mmCIF file with all atom_site columns, C-alpha atoms in Angstrom:
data_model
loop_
_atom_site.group_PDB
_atom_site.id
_atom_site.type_symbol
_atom_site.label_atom_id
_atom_site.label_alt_id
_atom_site.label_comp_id
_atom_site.label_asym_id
_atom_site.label_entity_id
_atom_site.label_seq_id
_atom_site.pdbx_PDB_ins_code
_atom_site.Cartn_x
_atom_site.Cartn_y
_atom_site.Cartn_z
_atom_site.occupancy
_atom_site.B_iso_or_equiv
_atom_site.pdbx_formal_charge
_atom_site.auth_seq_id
_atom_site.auth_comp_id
_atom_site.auth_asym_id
_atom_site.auth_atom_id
_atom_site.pdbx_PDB_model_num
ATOM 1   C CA . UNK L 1 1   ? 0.000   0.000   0.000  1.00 52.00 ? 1   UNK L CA 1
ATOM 2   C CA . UNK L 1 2   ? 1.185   3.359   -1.131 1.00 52.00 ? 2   UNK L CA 1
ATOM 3   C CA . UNK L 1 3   ? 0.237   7.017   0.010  1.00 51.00 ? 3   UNK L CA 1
ATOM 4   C CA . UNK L 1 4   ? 0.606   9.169   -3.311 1.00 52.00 ? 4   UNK L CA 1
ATOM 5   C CA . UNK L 1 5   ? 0.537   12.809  -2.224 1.00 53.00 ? 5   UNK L CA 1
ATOM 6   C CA . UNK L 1 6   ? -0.776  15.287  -4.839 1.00 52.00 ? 6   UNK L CA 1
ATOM 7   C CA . UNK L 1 7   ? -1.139  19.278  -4.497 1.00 53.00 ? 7   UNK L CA 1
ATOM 8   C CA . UNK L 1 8   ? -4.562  19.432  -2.911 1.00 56.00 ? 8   UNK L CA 1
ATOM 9   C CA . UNK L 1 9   ? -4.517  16.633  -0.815 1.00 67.00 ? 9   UNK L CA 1
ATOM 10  C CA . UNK L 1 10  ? -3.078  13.658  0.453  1.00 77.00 ? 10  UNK L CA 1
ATOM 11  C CA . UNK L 1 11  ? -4.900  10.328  -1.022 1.00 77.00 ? 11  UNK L CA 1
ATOM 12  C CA . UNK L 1 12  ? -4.416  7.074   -0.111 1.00 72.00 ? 12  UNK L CA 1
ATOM 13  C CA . UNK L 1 13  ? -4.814  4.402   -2.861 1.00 75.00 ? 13  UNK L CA 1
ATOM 14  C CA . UNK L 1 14  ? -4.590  0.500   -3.153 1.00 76.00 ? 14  UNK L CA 1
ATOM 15  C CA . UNK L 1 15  ? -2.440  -0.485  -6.641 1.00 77.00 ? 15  UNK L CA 1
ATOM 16  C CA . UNK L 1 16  ? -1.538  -4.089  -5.603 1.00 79.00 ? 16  UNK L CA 1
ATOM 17  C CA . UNK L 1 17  ? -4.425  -6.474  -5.548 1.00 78.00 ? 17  UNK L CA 1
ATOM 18  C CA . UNK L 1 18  ? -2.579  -7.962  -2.437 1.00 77.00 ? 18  UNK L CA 1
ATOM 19  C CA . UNK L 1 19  ? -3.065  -4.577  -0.941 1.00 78.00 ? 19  UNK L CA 1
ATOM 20  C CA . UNK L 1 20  ? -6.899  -5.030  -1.642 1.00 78.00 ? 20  UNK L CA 1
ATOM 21  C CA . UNK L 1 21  ? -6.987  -8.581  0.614  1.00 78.00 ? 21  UNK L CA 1
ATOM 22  C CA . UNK L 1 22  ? -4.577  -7.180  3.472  1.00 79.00 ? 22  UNK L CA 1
ATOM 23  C CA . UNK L 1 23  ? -6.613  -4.066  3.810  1.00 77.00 ? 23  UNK L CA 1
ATOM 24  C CA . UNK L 1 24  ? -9.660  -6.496  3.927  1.00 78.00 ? 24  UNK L CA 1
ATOM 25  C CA . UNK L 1 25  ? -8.408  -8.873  6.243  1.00 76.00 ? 25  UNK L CA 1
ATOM 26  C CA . UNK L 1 26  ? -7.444  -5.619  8.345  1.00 76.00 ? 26  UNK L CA 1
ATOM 27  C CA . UNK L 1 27  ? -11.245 -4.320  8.260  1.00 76.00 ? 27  UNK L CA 1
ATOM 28  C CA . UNK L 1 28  ? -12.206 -7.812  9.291  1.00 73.00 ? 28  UNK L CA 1
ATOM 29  C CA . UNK L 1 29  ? -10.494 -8.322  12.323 1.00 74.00 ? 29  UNK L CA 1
ATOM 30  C CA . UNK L 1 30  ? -10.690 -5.089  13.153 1.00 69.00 ? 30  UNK L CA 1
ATOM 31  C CA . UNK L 1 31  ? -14.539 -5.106  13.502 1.00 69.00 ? 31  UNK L CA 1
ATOM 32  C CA . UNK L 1 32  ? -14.012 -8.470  15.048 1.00 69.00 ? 32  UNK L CA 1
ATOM 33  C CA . UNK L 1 33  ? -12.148 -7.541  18.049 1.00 69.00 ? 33  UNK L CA 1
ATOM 34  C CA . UNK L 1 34  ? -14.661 -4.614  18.777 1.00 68.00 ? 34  UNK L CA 1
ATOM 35  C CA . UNK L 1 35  ? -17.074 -7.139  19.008 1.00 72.00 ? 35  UNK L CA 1
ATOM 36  C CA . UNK L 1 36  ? -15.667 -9.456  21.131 1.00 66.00 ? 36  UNK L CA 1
ATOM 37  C CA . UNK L 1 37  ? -14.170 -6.149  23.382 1.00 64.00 ? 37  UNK L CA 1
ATOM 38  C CA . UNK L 1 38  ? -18.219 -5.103  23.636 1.00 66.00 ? 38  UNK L CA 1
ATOM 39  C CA . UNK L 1 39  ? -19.052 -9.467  24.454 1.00 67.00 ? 39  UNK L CA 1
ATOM 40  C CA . UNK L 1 40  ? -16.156 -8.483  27.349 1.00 62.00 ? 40  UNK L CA 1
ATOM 41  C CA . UNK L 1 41  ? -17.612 -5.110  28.818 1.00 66.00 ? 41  UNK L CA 1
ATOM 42  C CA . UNK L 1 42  ? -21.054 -7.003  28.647 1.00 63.00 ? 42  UNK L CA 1
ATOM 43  C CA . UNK L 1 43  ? -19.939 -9.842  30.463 1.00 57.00 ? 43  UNK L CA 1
ATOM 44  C CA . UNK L 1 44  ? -17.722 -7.528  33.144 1.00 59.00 ? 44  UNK L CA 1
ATOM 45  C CA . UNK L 1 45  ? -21.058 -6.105  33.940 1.00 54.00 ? 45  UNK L CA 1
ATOM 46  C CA . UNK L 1 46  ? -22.905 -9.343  34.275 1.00 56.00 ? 46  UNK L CA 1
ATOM 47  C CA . UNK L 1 47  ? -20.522 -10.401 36.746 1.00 60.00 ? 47  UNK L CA 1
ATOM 48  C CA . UNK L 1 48  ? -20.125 -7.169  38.259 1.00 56.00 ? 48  UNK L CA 1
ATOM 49  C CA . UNK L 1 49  ? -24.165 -7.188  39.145 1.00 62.00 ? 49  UNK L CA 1
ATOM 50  C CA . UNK L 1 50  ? -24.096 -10.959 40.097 1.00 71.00 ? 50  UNK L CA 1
ATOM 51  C CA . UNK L 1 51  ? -21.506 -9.953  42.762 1.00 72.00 ? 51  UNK L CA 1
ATOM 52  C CA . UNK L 1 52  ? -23.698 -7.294  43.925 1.00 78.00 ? 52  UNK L CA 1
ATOM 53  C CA . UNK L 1 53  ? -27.012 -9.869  44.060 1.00 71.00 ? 53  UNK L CA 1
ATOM 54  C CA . UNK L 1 54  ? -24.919 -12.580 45.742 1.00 76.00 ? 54  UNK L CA 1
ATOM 55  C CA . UNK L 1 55  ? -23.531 -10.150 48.201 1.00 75.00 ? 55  UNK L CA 1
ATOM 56  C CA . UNK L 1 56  ? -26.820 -9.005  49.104 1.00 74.00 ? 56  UNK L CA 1
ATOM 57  C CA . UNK L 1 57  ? -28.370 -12.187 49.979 1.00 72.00 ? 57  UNK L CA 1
ATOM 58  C CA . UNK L 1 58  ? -24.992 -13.327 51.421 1.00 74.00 ? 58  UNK L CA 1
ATOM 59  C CA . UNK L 1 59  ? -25.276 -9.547  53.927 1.00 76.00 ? 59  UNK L CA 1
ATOM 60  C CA . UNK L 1 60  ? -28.961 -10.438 54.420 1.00 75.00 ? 60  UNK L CA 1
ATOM 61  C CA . UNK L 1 61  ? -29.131 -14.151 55.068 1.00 77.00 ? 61  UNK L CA 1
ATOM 62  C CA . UNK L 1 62  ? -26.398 -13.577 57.912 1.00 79.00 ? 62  UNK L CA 1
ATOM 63  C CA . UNK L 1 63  ? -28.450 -10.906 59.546 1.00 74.00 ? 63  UNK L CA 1
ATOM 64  C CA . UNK L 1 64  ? -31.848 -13.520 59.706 1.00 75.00 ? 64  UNK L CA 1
ATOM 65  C CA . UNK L 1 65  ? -29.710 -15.687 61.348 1.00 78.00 ? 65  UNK L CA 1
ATOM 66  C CA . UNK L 1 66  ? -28.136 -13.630 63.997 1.00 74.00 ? 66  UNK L CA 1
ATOM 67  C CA . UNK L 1 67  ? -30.584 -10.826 64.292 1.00 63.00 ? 67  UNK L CA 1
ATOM 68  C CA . UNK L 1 68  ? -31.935 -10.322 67.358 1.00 67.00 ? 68  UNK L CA 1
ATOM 69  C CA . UNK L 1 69  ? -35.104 -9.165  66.054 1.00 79.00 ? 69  UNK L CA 1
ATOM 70  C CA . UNK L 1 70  ? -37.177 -9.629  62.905 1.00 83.00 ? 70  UNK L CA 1
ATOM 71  C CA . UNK L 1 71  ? -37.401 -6.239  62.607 1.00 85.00 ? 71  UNK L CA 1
ATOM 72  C CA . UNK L 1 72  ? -33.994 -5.691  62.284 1.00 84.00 ? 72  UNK L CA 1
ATOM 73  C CA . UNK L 1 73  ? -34.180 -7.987  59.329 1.00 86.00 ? 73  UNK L CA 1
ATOM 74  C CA . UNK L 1 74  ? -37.333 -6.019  57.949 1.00 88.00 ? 74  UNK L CA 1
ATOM 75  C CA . UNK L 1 75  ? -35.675 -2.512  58.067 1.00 90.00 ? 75  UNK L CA 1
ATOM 76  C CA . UNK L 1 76  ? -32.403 -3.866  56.285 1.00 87.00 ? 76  UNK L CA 1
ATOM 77  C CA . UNK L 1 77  ? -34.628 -5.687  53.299 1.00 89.00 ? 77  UNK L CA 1
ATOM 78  C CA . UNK L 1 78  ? -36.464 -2.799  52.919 1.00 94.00 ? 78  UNK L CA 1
ATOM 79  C CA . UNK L 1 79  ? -33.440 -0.494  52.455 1.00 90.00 ? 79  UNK L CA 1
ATOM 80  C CA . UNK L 1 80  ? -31.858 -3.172  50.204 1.00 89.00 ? 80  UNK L CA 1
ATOM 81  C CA . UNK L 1 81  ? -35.153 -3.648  48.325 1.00 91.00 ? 81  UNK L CA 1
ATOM 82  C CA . UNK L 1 82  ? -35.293 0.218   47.749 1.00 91.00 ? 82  UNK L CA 1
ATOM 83  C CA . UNK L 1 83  ? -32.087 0.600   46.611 1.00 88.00 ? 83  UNK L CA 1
ATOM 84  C CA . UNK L 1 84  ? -32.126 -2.424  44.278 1.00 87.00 ? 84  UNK L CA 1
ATOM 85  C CA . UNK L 1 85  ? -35.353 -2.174  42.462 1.00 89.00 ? 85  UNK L CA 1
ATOM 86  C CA . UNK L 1 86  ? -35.046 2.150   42.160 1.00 89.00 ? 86  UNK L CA 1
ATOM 87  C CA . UNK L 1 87  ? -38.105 2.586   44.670 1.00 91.00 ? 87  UNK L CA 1
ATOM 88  C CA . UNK L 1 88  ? -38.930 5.790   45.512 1.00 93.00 ? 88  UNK L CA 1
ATOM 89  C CA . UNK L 1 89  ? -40.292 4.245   48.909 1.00 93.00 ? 89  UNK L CA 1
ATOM 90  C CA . UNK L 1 90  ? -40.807 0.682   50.532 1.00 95.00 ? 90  UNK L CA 1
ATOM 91  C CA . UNK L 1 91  ? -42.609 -0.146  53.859 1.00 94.00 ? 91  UNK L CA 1
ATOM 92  C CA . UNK L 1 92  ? -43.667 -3.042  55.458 1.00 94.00 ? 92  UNK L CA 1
ATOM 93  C CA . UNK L 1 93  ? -47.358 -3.944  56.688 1.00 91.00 ? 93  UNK L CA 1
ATOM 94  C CA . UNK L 1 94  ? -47.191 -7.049  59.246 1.00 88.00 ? 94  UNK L CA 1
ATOM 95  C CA . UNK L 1 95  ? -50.086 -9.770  58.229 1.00 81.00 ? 95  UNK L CA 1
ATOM 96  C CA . UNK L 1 96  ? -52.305 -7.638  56.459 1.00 74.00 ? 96  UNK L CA 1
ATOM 97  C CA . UNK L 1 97  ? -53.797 -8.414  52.900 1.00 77.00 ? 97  UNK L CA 1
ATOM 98  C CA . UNK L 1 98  ? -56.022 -5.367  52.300 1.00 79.00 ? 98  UNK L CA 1
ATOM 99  C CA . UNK L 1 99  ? -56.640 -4.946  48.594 1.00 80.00 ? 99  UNK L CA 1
ATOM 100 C CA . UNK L 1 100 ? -55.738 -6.354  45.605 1.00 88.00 ? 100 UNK L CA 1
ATOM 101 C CA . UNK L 1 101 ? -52.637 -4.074  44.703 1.00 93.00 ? 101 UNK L CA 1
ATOM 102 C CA . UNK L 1 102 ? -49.825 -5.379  41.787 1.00 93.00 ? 102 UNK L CA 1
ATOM 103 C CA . UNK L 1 103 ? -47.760 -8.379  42.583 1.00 93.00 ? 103 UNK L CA 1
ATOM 104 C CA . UNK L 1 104 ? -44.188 -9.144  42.661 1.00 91.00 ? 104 UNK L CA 1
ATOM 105 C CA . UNK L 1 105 ? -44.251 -12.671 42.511 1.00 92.00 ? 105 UNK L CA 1
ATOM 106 C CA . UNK L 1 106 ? -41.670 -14.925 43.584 1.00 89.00 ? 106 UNK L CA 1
ATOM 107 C CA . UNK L 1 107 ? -40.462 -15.353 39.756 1.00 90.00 ? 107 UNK L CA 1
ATOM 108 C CA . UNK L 1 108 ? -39.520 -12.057 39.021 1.00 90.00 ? 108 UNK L CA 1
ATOM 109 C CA . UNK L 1 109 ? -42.808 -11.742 37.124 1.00 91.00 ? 109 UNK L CA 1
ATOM 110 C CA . UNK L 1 110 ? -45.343 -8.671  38.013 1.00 91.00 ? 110 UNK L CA 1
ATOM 111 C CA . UNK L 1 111 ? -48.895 -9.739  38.138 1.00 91.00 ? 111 UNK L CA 1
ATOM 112 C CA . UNK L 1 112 ? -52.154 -6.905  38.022 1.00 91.00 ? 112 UNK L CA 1
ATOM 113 C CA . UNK L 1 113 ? -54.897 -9.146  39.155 1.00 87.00 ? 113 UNK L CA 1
ATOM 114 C CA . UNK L 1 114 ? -54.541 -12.635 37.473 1.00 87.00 ? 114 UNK L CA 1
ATOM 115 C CA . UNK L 1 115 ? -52.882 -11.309 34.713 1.00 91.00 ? 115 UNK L CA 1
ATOM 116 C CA . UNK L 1 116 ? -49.338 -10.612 34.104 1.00 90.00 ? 116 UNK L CA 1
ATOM 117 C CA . UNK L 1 117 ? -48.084 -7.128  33.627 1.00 88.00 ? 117 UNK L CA 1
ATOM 118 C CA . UNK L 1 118 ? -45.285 -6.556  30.802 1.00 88.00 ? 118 UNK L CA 1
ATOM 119 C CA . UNK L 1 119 ? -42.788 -4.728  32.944 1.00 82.00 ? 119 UNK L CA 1
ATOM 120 C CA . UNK L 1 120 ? -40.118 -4.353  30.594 1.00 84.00 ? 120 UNK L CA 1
ATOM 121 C CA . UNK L 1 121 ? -42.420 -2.630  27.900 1.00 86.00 ? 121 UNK L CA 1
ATOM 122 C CA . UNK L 1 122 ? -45.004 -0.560  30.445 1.00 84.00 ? 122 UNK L CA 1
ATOM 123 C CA . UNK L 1 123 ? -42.690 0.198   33.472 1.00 84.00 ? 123 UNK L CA 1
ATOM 124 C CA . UNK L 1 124 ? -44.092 -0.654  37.002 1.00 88.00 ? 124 UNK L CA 1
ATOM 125 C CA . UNK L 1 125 ? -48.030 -0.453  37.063 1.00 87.00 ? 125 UNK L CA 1
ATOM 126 C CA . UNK L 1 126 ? -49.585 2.718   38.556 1.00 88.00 ? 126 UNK L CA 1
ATOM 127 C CA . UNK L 1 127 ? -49.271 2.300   42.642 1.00 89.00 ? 127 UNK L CA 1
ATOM 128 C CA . UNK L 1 128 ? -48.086 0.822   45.041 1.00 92.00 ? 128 UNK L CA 1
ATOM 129 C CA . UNK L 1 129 ? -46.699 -3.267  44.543 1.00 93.00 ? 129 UNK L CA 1
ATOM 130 C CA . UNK L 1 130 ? -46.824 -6.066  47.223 1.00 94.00 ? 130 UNK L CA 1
ATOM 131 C CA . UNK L 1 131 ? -44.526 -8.058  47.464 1.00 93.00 ? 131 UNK L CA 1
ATOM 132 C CA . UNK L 1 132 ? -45.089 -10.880 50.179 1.00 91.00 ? 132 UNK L CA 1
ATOM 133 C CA . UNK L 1 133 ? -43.061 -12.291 53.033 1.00 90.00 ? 133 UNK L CA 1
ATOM 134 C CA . UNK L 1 134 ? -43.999 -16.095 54.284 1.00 87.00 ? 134 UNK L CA 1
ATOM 135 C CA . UNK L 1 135 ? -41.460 -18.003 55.834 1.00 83.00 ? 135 UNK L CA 1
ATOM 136 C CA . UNK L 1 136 ? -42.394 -22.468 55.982 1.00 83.00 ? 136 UNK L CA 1
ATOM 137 C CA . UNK L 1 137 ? -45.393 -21.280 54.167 1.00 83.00 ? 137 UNK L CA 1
ATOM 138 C CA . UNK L 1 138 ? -47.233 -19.011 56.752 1.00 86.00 ? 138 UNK L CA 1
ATOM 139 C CA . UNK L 1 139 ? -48.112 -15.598 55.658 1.00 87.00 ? 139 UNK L CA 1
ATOM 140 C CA . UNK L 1 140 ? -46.410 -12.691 58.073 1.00 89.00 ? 140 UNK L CA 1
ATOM 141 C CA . UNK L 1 141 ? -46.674 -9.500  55.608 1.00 91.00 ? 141 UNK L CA 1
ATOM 142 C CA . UNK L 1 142 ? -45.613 -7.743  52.935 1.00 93.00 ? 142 UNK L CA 1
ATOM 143 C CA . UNK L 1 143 ? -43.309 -5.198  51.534 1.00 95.00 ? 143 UNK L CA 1
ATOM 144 C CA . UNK L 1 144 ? -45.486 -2.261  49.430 1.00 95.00 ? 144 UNK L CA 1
ATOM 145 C CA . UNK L 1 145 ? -43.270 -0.910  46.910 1.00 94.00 ? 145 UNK L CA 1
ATOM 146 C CA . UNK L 1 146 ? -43.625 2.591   45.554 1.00 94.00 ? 146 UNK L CA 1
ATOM 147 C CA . UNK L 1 147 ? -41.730 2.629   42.573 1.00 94.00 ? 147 UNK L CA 1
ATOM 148 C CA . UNK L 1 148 ? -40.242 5.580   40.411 1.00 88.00 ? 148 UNK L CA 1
ATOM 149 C CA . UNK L 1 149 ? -41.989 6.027   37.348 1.00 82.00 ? 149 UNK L CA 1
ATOM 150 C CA . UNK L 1 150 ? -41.112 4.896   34.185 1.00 77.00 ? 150 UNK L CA 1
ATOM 151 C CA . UNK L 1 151 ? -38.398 2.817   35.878 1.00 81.00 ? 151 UNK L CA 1
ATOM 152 C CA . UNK L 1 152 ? -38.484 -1.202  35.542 1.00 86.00 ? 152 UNK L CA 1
ATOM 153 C CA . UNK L 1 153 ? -35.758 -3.110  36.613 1.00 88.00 ? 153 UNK L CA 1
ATOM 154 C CA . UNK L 1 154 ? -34.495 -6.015  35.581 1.00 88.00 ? 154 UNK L CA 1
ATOM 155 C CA . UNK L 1 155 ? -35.757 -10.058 35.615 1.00 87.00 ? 155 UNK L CA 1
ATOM 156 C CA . UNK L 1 156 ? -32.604 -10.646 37.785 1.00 88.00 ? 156 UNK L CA 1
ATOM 157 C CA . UNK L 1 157 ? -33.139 -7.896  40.414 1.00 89.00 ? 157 UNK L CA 1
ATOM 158 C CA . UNK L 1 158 ? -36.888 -8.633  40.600 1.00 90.00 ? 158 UNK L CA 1
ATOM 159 C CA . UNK L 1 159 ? -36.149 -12.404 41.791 1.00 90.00 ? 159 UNK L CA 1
ATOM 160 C CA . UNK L 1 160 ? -33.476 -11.340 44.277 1.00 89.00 ? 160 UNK L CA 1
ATOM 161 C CA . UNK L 1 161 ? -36.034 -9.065  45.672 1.00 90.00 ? 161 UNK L CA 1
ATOM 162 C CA . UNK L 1 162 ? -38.361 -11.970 45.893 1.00 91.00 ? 162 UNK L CA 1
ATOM 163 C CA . UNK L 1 163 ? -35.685 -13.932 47.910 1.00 88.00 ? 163 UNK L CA 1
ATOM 164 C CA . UNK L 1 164 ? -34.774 -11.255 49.918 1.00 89.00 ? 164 UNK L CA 1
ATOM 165 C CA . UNK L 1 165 ? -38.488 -10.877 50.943 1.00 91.00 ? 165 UNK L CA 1
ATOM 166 C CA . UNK L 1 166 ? -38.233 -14.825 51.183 1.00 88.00 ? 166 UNK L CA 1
ATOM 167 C CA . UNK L 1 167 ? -35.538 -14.156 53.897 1.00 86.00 ? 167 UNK L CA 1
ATOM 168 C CA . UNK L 1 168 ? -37.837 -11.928 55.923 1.00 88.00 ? 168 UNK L CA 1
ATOM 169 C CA . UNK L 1 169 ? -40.408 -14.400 56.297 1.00 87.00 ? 169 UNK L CA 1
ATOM 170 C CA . UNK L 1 170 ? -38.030 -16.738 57.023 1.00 83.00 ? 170 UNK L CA 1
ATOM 171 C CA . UNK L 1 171 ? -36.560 -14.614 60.014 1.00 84.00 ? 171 UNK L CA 1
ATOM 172 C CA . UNK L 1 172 ? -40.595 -13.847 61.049 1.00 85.00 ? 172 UNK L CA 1
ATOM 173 C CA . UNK L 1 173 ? -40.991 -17.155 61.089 1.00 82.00 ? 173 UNK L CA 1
ATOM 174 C CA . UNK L 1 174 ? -37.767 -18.710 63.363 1.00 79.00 ? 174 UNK L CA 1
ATOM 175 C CA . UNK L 1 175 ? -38.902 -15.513 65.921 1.00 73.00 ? 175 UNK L CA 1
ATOM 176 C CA . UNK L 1 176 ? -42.915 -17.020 65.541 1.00 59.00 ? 176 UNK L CA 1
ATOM 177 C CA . UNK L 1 177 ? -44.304 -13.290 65.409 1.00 48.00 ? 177 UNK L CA 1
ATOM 178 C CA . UNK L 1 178 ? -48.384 -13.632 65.303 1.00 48.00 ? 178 UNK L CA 1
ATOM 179 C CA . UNK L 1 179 ? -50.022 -12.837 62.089 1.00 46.00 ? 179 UNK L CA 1
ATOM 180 C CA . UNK L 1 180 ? -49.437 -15.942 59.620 1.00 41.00 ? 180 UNK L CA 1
ATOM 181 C CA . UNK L 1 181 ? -52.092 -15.890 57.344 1.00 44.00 ? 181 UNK L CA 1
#
């Protein structure tokens, strides 16, 4: 490959058909490794936000075991549940099941009534969302969300929120608070 300069600018040709492949080949793996270096950042982050989910549980799980209250273990999940899911506000009602709000179910999966609710696509539905404790399947409460609008976050933060609210019942249920339901 040869740059030929002339008087208004500087021009780079190709006059060697072998200069035509290399150049190729060059484009090629070029846009190759920017793939695989965007497969890389992609996968940093995955791991990066499994960490964080793991950690959670791991922080949260410890604290229903040693806690020396349930509530203890309520306050904590319902910090960690605002700042994972974006809430604008989470509190927790003790045995109550007044109303038919919006359900985070255990799966990750948002339900409005008996049908599911496309979170990805619509955001959070309008109010507040329940999201139950039960610990060795007794009903002791729930956590009711109050999400920012527009926000909706992802499959893999909705089901450690489910767990973490799995570890509150569980921790309500080793201190046998009244209220199962």
């Amino acid at each position: 490959m040869r740059a030929r300069r002339s008087d208004s600018a500087q021009r780079f040709t190709i006059t060697d058909p072998d200069d035509i492949q290399t150049a190729v080949l060059l484009l090629v793996v070029g846009l190759l490794v920017a793939q695989l270096a965007v497969r890389v950042r992609r996968l940093e982050v995955v791991t990066v936000t499994d960490a964080e989910h793991l950690s959670r549980l791991h922080a949260t799980a410890r604290l229903a075991q040693g806690a020396g209250s349930p509530e203890a273990v309520v306050d904590h999940v319902r910090g960690e549940l605002t700042e994972l899911l974006g809430l604008r506000g989470c509190r927790f009602e003790y045995g109550t099941l007044i109303g038919r709000p919006p359900r985070l179910e255990p799966d990750g999966s948002v339900s409005v009534g008996r049908r599911a609710w496309d979170l990805e696509r619509s955001g959070w539905p309008e109010g507040e969302i329940e999201l139950r404790a039960s610990g060795n399947g007794h009903y002791y409460g729930r956590f009711m969300l109050t999400p920012n609008p527009g926000s909706a976050p992802s499959a893999q933060a909705r089901r450690v929120a489910a767990t973490l609210a799995d570890l509150t019942g569980s921790a309500l249920d080793t201190a046998a608070l009244p209220g199962d339901g």
